[in-house]
C-alpha angles and dihedrals in degrees: 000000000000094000094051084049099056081043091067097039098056095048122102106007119083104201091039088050092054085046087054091046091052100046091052092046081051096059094050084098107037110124098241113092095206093052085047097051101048082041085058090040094049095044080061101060097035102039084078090054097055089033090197121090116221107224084222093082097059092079104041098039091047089063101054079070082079092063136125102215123067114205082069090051084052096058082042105058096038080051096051095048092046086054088059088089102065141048108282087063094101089049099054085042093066096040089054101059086046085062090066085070120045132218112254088248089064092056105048092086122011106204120251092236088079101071095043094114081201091066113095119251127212097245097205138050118252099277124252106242102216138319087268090056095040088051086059091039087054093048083045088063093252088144093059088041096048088048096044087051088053089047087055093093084183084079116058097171091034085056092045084049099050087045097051095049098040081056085069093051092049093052101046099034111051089187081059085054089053095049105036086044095054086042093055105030127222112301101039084044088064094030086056094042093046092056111357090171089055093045094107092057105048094044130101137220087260095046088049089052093046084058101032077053104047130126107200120154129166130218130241106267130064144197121195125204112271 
């Protein structure tokens, strides 16, 4: 209802529709999920309407990612691959493989809530684009940040999630399987192949160092699997 309603308003007239924009952008941190959500839900019906992003949502959109409640990751995320048409992409990109690391102040305390095994997962990794869009997530070190997370053994979900998602890498990009591989070693690299999403519960402290320390970076061009 909401939704069809901001769709309305911000029909017709071009500087109402930018208000609109702005406030929206405005509630993305707001501390209330459900305000967040539909604020998510509504950018995405009206960014096409005012065709250009306002830098000003990168911010803002990247760290409802953090978030405990899904349904907000979700608008998030449709939000954030919707985005990737226009300027601020890059942008995002690059916000979005700083995420893999947190800042210290994000690992001082890690919320209760966590380790509460009722409390629902998100049961895939954040899905690659495209290869286009993977090509520009691997120059932007995606590789070293996706090992180091599953390195974070703080983070249990957070390292399924890497693995699954560096597995993807691995298996489109064959640059990404020479480097992980010399980065692992022999035998994490094929404990990691054989079961990427059970990773996390088969390594030890060593084998995490050996991730949360590694140097991989990858140069400039690269070739996908055909």
């Amino acid at each position: 209802m909401l939704v069809g309603i901001v769709f309305m308003l911000a029909q017709g007239n071009f500087k109402f529709e930018v208000q609109v924009y702005k406030g929206l952008i405005a509630l993305l941190p707001c501390t209330s999920p459900k305000a967040q959500q539909m604020a998510a839900q509504s950018l995405r019906v009206v960014q096409p309407i005012v065709k250009s992003a306002n830098p000003s949502i990168v911010e803002p959109l990247l760290n409802l990612l953090k978030t405990l409640h899904l349904e907000v990751q979700y608008e998030a995320i449709e939000l954030i691959k919707e985005l990737m048409d226009y300027e601020v992409s890059d942008s995002l990109l690059k916000g979005l493989v700083l995420l893999l690391r947190p800042a210290k102040e994000d690992l001082i305390r890690k919320p209760e809530i966590l380790d509460d095994p009722d409390v629902p997962r998100i049961n895939a990794p954040l899905p690659v684009f495209s290869n286009e869009i993977a090509e520009k997530l691997i120059q932007l070190r995606v590789t070293h940040n996706l090992l180091y997370t599953m390195g974070n053994m703080d983070y249990a979900d957070s390292q399924r999630q890497a693995s699954i998602s560096l597995e993807y890498f691995c298996r489109t990009f064959p640059i990404v399987v020479e480097h992980v591989h010399e980065a692992m070693g022999d035998n994490l690299y094929d404990l990691f192949m054989s079961n990427p999403e059970a990773l996390y519960m088969h390594m030890n402290h060593i084998q995490a160092d050996i991730l949360v320390s590694n140097k991989v970076n990858i140069p400039k061009t690269v070739e996908t699997v055909d």
